[in-house]
Coordinates of C-alpha atoms and ligand atoms in Angstrom, one line a residue:
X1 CA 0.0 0.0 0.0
X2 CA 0.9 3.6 -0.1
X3 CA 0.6 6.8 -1.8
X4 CA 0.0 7.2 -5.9
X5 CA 3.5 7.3 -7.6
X6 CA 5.7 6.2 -4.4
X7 CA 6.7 2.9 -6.4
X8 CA 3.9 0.3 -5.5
X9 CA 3.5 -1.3 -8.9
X10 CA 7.3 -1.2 -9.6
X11 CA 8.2 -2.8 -6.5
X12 CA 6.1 -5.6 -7.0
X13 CA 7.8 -5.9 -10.2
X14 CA 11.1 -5.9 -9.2
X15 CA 10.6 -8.7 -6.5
X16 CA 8.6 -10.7 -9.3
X17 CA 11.5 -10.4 -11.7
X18 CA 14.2 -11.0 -9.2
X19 CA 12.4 -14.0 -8.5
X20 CA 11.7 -15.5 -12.0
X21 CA 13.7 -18.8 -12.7
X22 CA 16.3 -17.3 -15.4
X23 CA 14.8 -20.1 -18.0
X24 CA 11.0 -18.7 -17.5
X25 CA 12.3 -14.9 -17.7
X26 CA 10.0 -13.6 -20.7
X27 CA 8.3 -16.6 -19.7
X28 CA 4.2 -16.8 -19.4
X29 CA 3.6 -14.7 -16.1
X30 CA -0.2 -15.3 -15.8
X31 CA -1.8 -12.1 -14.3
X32 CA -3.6 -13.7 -11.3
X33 CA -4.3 -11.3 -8.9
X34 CA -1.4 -12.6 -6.6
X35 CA 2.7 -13.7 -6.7
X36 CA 4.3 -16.3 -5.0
X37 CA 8.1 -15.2 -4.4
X38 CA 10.2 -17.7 -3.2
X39 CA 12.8 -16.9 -0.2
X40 CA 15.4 -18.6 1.5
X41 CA 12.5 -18.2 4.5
X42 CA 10.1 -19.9 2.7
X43 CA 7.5 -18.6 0.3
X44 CA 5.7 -14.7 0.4
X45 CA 2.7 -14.5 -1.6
X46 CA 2.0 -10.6 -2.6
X47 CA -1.1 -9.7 -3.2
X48 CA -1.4 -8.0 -7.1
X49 CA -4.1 -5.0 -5.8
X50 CA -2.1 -2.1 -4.5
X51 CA -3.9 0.0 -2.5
X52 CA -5.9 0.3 0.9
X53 CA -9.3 0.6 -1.4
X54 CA -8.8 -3.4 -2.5
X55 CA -7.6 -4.3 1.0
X56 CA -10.7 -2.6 2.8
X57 CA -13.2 -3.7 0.3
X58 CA -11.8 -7.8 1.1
X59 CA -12.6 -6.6 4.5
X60 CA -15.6 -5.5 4.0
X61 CA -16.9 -8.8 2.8
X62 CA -15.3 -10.8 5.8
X63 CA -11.9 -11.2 3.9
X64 CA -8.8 -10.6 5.6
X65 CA -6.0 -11.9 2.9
X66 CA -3.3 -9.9 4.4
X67 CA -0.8 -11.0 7.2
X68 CA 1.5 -8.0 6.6
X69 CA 1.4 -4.3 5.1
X70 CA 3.9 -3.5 3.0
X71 CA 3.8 0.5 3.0
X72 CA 5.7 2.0 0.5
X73 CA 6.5 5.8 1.2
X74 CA 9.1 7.1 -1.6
X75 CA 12.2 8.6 -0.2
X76 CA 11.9 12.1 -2.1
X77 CA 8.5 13.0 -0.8
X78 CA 7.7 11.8 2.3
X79 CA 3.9 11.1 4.2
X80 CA 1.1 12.1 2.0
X81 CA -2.4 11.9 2.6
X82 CA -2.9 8.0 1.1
X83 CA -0.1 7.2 3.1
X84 CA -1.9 8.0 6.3
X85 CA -4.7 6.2 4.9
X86 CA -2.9 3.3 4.0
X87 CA -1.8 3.3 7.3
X88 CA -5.3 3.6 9.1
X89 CA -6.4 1.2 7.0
X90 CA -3.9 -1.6 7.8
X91 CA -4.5 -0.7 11.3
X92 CA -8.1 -1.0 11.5
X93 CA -7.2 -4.6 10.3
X94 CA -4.8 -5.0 12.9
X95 CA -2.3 -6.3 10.2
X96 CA 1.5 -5.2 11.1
X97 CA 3.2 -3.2 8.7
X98 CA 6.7 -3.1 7.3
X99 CA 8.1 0.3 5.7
X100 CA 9.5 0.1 2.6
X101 CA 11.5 3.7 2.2
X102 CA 11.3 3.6 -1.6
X103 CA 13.3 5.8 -4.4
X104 CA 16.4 5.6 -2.4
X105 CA 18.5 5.9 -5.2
X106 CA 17.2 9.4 -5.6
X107 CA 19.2 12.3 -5.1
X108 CA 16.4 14.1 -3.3
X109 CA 16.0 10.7 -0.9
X110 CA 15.5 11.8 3.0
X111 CA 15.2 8.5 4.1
X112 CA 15.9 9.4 8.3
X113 CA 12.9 12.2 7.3
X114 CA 10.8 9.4 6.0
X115 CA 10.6 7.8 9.6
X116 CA 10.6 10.7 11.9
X117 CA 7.3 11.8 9.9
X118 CA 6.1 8.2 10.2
X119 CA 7.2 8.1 13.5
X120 CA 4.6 10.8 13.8
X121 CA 1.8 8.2 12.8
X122 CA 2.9 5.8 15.3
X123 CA 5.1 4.3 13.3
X124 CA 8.8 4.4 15.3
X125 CA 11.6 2.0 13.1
X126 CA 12.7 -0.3 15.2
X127 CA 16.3 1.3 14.5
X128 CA 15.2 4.1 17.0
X129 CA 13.7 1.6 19.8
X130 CA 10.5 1.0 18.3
X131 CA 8.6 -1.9 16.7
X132 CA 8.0 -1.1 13.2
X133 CA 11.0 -2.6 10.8
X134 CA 12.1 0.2 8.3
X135 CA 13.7 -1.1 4.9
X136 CA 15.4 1.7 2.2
X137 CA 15.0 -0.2 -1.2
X138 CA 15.2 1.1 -4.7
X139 CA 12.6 -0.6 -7.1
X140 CA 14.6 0.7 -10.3
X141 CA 17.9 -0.5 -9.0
X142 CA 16.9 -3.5 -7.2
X143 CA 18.9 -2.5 -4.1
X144 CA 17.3 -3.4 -0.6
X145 CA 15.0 -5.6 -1.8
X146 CA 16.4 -8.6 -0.7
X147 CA 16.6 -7.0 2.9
X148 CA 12.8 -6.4 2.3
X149 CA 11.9 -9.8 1.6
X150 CA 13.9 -11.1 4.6
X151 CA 11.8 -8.5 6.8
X152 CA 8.9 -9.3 5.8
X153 CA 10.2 -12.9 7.0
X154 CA 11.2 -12.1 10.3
X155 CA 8.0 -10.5 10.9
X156 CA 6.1 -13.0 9.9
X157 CA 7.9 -15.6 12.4
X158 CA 7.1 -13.4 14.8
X159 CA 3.8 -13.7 14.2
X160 CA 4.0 -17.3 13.9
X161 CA 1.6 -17.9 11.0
X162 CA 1.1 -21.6 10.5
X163 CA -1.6 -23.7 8.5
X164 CA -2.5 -27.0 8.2
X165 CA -1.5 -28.4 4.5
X166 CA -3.8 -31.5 5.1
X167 CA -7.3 -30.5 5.8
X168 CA -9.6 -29.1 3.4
X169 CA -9.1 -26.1 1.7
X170 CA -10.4 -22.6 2.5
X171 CA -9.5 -19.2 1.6
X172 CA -10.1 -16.5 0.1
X173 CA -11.4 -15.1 -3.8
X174 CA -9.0 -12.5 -4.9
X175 CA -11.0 -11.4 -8.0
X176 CA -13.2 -13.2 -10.8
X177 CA -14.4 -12.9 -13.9
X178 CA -16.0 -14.4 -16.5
X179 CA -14.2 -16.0 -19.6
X180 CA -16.2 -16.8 -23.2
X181 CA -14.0 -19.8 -24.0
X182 CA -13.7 -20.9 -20.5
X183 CA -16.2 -19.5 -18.4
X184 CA -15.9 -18.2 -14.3
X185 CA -12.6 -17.8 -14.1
X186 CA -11.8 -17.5 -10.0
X187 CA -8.3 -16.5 -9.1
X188 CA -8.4 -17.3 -5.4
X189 CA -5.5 -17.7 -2.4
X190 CA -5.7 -20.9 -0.7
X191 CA -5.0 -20.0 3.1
X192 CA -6.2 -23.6 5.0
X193 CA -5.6 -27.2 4.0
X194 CA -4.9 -28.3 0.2
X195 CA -7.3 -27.2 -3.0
X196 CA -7.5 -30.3 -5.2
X197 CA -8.4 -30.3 -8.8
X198 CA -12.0 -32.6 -8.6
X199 CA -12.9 -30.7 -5.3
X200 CA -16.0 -29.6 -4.7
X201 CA -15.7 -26.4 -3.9
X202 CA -18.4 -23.1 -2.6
X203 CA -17.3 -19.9 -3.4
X204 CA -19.6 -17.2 -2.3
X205 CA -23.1 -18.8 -3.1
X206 CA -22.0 -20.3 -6.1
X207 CA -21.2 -24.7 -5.8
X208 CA -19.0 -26.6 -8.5
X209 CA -16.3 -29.1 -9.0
X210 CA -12.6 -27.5 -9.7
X211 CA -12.1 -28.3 -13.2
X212 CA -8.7 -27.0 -13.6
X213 CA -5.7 -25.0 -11.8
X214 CA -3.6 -23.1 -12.9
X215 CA -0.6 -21.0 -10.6
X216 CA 1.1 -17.9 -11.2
X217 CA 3.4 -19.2 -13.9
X218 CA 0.6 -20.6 -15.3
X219 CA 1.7 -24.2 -14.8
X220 CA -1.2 -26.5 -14.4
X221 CA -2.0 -27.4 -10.7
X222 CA -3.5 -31.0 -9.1
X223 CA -2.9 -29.8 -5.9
X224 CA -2.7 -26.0 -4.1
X225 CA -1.6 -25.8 -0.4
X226 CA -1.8 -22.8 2.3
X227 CA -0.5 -19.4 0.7
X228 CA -0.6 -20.7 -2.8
X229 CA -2.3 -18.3 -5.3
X230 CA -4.1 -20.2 -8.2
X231 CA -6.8 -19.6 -11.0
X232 CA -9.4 -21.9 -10.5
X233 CA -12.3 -22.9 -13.2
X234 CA -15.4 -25.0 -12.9
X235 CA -17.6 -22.8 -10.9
X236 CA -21.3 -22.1 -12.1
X237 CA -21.6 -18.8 -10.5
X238 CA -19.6 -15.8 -10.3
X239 CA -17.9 -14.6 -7.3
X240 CA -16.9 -11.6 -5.9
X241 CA -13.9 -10.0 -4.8
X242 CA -13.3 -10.8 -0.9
X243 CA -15.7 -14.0 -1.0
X244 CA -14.7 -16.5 1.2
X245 CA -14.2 -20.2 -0.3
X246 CA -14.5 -23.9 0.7
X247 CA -14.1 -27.0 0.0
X248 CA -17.0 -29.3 0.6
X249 CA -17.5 -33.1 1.0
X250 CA -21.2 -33.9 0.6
X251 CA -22.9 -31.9 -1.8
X252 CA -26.3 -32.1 -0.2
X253 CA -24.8 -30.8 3.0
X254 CA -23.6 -28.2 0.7
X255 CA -26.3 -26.8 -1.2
X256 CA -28.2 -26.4 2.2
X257 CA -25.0 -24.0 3.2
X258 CA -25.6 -22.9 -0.3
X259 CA -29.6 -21.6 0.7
X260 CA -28.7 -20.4 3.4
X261 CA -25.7 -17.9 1.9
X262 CA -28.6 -16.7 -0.1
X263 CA -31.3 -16.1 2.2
X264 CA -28.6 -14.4 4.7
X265 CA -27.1 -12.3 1.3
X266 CA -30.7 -11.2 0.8
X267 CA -31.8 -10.8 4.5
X268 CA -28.6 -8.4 4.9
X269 CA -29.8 -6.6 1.6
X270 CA -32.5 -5.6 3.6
X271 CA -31.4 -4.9 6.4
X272 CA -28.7 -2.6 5.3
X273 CA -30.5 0.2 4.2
X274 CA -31.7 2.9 5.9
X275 CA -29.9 2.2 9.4
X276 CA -30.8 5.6 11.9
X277 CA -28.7 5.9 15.1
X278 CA -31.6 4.3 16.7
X279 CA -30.9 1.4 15.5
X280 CA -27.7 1.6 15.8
X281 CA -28.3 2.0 19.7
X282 CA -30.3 -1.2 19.8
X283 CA -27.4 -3.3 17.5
X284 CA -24.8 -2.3 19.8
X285 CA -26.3 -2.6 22.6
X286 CA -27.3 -6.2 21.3
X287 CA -24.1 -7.0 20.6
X288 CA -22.2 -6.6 23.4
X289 CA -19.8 -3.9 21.6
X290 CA -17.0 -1.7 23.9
X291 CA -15.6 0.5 21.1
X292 CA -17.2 2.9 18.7
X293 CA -15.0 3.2 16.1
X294 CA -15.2 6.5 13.9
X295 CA -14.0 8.1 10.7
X296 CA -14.0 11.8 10.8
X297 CA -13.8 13.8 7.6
X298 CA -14.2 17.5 7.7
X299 CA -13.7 21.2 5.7
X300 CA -10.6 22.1 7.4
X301 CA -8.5 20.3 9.8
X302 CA -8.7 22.3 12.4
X303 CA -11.9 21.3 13.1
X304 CA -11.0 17.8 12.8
X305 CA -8.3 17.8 16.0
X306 CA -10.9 19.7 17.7
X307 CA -13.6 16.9 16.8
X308 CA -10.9 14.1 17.5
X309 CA -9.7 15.2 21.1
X310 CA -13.3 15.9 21.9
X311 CA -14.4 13.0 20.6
X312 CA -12.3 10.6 22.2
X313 CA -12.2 12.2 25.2
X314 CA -15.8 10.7 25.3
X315 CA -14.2 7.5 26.3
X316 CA -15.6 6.0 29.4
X317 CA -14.2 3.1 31.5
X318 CA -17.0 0.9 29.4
X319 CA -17.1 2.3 26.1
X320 CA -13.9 3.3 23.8
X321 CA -14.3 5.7 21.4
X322 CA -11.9 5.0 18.7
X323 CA -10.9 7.5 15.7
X324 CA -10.1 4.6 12.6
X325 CA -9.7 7.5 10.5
X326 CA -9.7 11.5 9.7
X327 CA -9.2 13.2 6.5
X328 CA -9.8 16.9 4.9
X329 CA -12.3 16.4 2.2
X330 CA -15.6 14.9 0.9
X331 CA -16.4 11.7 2.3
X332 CA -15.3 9.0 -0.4
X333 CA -16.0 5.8 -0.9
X334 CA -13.0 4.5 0.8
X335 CA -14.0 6.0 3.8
X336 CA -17.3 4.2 3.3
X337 CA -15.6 0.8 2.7
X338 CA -13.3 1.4 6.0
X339 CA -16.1 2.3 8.3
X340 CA -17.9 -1.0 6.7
X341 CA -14.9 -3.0 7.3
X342 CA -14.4 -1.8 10.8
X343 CA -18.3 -1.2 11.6
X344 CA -17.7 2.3 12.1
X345 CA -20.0 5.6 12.2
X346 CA -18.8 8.3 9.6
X347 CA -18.7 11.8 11.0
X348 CA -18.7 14.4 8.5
X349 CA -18.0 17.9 9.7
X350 CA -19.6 20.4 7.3
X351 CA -18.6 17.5 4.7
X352 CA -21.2 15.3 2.8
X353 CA -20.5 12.3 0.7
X354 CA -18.6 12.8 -2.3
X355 CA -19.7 10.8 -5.7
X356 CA -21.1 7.5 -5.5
X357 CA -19.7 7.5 -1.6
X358 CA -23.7 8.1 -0.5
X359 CA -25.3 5.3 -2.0
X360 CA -22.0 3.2 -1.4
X361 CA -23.0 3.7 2.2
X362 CA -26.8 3.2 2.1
X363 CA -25.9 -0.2 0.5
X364 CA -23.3 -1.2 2.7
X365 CA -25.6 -0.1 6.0
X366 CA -22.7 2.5 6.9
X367 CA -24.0 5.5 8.6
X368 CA -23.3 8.7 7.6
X369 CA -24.0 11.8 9.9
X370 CA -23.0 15.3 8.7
X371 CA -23.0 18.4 11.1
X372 CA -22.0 21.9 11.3
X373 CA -21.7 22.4 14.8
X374 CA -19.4 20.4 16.8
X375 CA -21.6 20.0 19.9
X376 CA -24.1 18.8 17.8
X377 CA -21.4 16.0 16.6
X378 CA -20.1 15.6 20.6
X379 CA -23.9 15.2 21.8
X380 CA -25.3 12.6 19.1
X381 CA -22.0 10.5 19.4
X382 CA -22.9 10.5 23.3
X383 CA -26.1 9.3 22.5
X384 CA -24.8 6.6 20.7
X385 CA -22.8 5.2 23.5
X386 CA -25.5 5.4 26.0
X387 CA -26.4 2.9 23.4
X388 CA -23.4 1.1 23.8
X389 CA -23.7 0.4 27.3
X390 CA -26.0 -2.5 28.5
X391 CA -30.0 -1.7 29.4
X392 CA -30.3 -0.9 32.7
X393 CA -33.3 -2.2 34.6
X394 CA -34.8 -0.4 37.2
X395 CA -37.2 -1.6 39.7
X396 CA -40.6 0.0 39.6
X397 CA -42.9 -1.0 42.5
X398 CA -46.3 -1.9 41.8
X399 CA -48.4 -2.7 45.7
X400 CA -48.5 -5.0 48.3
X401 CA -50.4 -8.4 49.0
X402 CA -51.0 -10.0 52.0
X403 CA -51.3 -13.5 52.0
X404 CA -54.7 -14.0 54.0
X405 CA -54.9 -18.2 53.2
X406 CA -53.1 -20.4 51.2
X407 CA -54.9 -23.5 49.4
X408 CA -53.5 -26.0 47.5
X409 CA -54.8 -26.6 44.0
X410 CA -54.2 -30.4 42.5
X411 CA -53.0 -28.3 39.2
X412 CA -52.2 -24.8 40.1
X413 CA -50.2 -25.6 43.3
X414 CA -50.5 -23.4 46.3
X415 CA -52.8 -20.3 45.5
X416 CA -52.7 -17.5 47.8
X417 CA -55.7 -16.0 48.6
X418 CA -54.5 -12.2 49.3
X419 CA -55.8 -9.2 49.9
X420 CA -54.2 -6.1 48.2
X421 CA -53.2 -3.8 50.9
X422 CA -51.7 -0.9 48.5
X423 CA -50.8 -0.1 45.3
X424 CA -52.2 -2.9 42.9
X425 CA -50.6 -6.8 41.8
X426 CA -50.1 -7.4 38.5
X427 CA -50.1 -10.2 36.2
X428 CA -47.1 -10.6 34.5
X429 CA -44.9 -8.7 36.9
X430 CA -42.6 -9.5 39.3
X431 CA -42.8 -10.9 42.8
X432 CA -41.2 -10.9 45.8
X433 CA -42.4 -12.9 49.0
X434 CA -41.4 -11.4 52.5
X435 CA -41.9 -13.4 55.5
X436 CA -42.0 -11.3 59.1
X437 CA -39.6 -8.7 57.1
X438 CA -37.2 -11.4 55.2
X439 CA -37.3 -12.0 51.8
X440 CA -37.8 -15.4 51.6
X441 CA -38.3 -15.8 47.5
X442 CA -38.1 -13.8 44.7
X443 CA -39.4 -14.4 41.0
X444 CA -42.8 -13.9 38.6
X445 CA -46.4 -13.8 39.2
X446 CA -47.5 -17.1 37.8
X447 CA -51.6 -16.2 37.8
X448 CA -53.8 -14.0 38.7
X449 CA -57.5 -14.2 39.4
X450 CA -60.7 -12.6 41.4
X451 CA -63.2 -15.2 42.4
X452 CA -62.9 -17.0 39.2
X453 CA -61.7 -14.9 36.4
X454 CA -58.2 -14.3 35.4
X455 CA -57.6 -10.4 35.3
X456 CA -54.5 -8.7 34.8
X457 CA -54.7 -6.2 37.9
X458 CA -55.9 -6.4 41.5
X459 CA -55.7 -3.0 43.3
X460 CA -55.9 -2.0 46.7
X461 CA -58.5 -2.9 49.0
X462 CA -59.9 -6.0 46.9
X463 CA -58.9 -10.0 47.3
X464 CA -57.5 -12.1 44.8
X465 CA -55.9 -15.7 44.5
X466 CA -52.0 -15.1 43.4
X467 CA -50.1 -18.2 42.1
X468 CA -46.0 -17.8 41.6
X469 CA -44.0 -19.4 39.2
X470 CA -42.6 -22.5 40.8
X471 CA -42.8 -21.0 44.6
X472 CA -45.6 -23.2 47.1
X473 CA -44.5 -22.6 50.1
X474 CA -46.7 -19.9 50.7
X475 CA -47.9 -19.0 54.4
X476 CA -49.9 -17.2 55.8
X477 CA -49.5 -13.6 56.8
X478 CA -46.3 -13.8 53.9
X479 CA -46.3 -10.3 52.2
X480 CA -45.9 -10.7 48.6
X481 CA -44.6 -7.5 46.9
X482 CA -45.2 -6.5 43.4
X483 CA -43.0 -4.9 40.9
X484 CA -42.1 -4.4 37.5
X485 CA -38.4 -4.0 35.7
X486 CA -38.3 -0.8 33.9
X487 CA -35.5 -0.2 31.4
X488 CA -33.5 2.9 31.1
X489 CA -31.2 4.4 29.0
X490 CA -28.2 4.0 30.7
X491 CA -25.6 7.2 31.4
X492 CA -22.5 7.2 31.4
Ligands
LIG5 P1 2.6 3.3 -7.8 O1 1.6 4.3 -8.3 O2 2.8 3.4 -6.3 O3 2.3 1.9 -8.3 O4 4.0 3.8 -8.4 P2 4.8 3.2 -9.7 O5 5.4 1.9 -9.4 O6 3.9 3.4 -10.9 O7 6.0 4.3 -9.8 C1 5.8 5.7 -10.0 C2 7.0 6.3 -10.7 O8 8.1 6.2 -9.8 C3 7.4 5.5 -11.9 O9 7.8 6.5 -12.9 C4 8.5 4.7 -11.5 O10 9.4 4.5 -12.6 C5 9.2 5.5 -10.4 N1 9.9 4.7 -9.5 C6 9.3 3.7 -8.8 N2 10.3 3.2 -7.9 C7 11.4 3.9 -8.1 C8 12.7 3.9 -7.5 O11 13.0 3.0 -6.7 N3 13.6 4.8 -7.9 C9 13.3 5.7 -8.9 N4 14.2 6.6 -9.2 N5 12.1 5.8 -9.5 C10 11.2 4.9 -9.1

């Protein structure tokens, strides 16, 4: 990833020639939306989509392909604004990233300036104490990249990234398309187990048996492992970009999975539209969430640090407020993709969506709130995180009952007949039984009745026959206490 120009294309060109067996230079070099380099560390696959917009979009649809960011920043300019986006973007992914300090060949190159400005992100070179590995490479002379590949190997030891060649495969679709002579055409990365050519594989919600694979060199394939990039035919139905793939053993068991893709992909095409903060309350609060993540875009960016330290300052001990993202602009469809990757709220400060941004959003459920006045911002962004925070039930008491005689019902069980001494007793609510000032039992009103007839109230001053749900030891002279649980918006 990184800024337009810095060297992302030729980079990647550079490693792939480098790695090239000299007899296949010139060689067939199918375009397959990924290489696999080989290293004395073992084998790097790079994905063929530059750029934070194809990363977040993967991410979008459930797809994380990446272990590592490589973030190209070129050596005679320095951090410009994709860079920082890059970099928000790999981070919202929680994917480490390597700095490749590009153009260092250049007579213009400031590599030390390269890292004290990306130290500025939060990016310190490990050189200077930190924990981000800094390479200086030159993709026109080929110098450095070695020492790149090598990093990018270290790292990933670090990380420990192992998968299991002998299972069934699963992974990821890196793009798709479809062919006249040869129909779907899936290039997809294999990241579990082994893809073999006769598998039975599901790929988004379309089912069919591999017909043929085909690598990066465009050798034919029986058998893809973990990591391995190949072009894969044989599937009925196209898939998309970020679709995740497996390999399936009964195809019954399949096409069920298969109906139910499609009924979720249309349920969520539902659902995804029109989302108010109101909902957005409930869905948090639903889902257990502790972070609100945000992308801020605004006019000027003054008013952005103003909304950032404000807004984060919103952070409570239970909810973090989290700024993914800030920019100076219109609100662009990348922004939309990050906050759909990272289920964020996009706050636009005198800013509206630019382009096809809006209905990008409305399709991909992102919310989009635009203000001019930055309390307006600070108050609706509080409301939201009352949201966040659990209900909280208060207890609202209804009366009193005294038990005046208890009989015991073959069916019912022990029935207190009561006499409502204040307030009133309610079927449905809550009950708690006190016995000479101890609480002896606590749960629900089972039934209700007045001489014969169920009835949902008994107030004050009248008798009624009070069952509880699974409590008979009733007495008499018990007190049984009505109430009901309230819920309230919780404050922070
Ligand atoms: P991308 O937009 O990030 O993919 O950048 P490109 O790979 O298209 O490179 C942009 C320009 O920078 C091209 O003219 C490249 O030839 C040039 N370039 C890329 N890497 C280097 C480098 O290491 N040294 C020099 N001098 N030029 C480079």
């Amino acid at each position: 990833m990184g800024h337009v120009d810095h060297g992302k294309t030729s980079l990647l060109d550079r490693i792939r020639k480098a790695n090239v067996a000299a007899g296949e230079a010139g060689g067939i070099t199918q375009h397959i939306g990924a290489y696999r380099v080989d290293t004395t560390k073992g084998p790097i696959v790079f994905l063929d989509t530059p750029g934070h917009e194809a990363f977040t979009a993967m991410r979008a649809r459930g797809a994380q392909a990446t272990d590592v960011v490589v973030l190209v920043v070129a050596a005679d300019d320095g951090v410009m604004p994709q860079t920082r986006e890059a970099v928000n973007h790999a981070r919202a992914a929680g994917v480490p990233i390597i700095v490749a300090v590009n153009k260092i060949d250049k007579p213009g190159a400031r590599p030390d300036q390269i890292r004290q400005e990306l130290s500025g992100l939060g990016l310190q070179p490990e050189e200077w104490g930190g924990q981000t590995l800094f390479v200086n490479v030159s993709a026109l002379t080929g110098v450095g990249v070695e020492q790149l590949l090598e990093s990018i190997a270290l790292q990933t030891e670090v990380m420990e990234l192992r998968a299991k060649p002998d299972a069934p495969a699963e992974g990821v679709v890196l793009e798709a398309y479809l062919d006249k002579g040869r129909g779907v055409v899936a290039n997809v990365l294999v990241q579990k187990g082994t893809l073999n050519q006769g598998d039975l594989l599901l790929a988004g919600v379309g089912l069919g048996r591999i017909r043929a694979m085909t690598d990066d060199r465009g050798r034919r394939m029986k058998n893809a492992g973990p990591s391995m990039p190949v072009e894969v035919l044989g599937l009925p139905d196209l898939p998309m970009a970020g679709d995740q793939f497996f390999v399936v053993g009964d195809q019954k068991k399949a096409m069920e999975l298969v109906d139910a893709r499609k009924k979720a992909a249309a349920a969520k095409a539902k659902t995804t539209s029109a989302k108010g903060l109101e909902d957005l309350y409930k869905m948090m609060a639903a889902g257990e969430v502790q972070e609100l993540n945000l992308v801020i875009k605004s006019d000027v960016a003054g008013s952005v640090e103003a909304l950032v330290k404000a807004l984060t300052e919103l952070s409570t001990a239970k909810v973090k407020v989290n700024v993914i993202h800030t920019g100076v602009g219109g609100i662009t469809e990348n922004d939309v993709m990050l906050a759909s990757a990272s289920k964020a709220i996009i706050i636009g400060f005198n800013v509206r969506p630019a382009g096809q941004a809006g209905a990008v959003a409305k399709s991909e459920g992102v919310e989009v709130r635009s203000y001019s006045v930055i309390y307006e911002a600070l108050d609706d962004v509080k409301k939201a995180m009352q949201g966040l925070l659990a209900p909280v039930y208060k207890q609202k008491e209804l009366g009193k009952a005294e038990v005046r005689k208890v009989f015991v019902l073959p069916k019912a069980g022990a029935v207190a007949g009561s006499y409502v001494l204040e307030g009133s007793v309610k079927r449905g609510g809550k009950a708690r039984v006190v016995r000479d000032s101890v609480l002896v039992w606590e749960g629900a009103i089972a039934s209700l009745r007045r001489i014969k007839d169920d009835v949902r109230e008994v107030t004050a001053g009248f008798e009624c026959g009070i069952t509880l749900d699974g409590f008979n030891d009733l007495h008499e002279l018990d007190i049984i206490e009505c109430y009901e649980l309230e819920q309230v918006a919780a404050q922070l």
